[in-house]
């Protein structure tokens, strides 16, 4: 699962949240020419939230 979101780190570039097969959420910060590496992982299962991002 992948979800594009508004800017999460206030750099003016949209970011992406992804969910892996184990249910962990990963934040990938957007960039001007490419998406950055995973910046962090939320250890709570994605299905416990009403929204992600």
Coordinates of C-alpha atoms in Angstrom, one line a residue:
X1 CA 0.0 0.0 0.0
X2 CA 1.3 3.5 -0.9
X3 CA -0.2 6.9 0.0
X4 CA 1.0 10.2 -1.2
X5 CA 0.5 12.9 1.5
X6 CA 1.0 16.6 1.9
X7 CA 4.3 17.7 3.2
X8 CA 5.1 16.0 6.5
X9 CA 8.4 17.6 7.2
X10 CA 7.6 21.2 6.1
X11 CA 10.1 21.3 3.2
X12 CA 7.4 22.2 0.7
X13 CA 7.6 18.8 -1.1
X14 CA 4.9 16.1 -0.8
X15 CA 5.9 12.8 0.9
X16 CA 4.9 9.2 0.6
X17 CA 3.8 6.7 3.3
X18 CA 4.1 3.0 2.4
X19 CA 3.0 -0.1 4.3
X20 CA 5.1 -3.3 4.0
X21 CA 3.8 -6.9 4.1
X22 CA 4.3 -7.0 7.9
X23 CA 2.0 -3.9 8.4
X24 CA 4.7 -1.4 9.3
X25 CA 4.3 2.1 8.0
X26 CA 7.4 3.7 6.3
X27 CA 7.8 7.4 5.6
X28 CA 9.7 8.3 2.3
X29 CA 10.4 12.0 2.1
X30 CA 9.8 13.5 -1.3
X31 CA 12.6 15.3 -3.2
X32 CA 12.9 17.7 -6.1
X33 CA 14.3 14.9 -8.4
X34 CA 13.7 11.6 -6.5
X35 CA 12.1 10.1 -3.5
X36 CA 14.4 9.8 -0.5
X37 CA 15.2 6.6 1.4
X38 CA 12.9 5.5 4.2
X39 CA 13.1 8.1 6.9
X40 CA 11.4 6.2 9.7
X41 CA 9.1 3.4 10.6
X42 CA 6.0 3.4 12.7
X43 CA 5.8 0.1 14.6
X44 CA 2.1 0.2 15.1
X45 CA 0.1 -1.7 12.5
X46 CA -1.4 0.5 9.8
X47 CA -4.8 -1.0 10.5
X48 CA -5.0 0.6 14.0
X49 CA -5.2 4.1 12.5
X50 CA -8.1 6.1 11.0
X51 CA -5.6 7.9 8.7
X52 CA -1.9 7.6 7.9
X53 CA 0.5 10.3 7.1

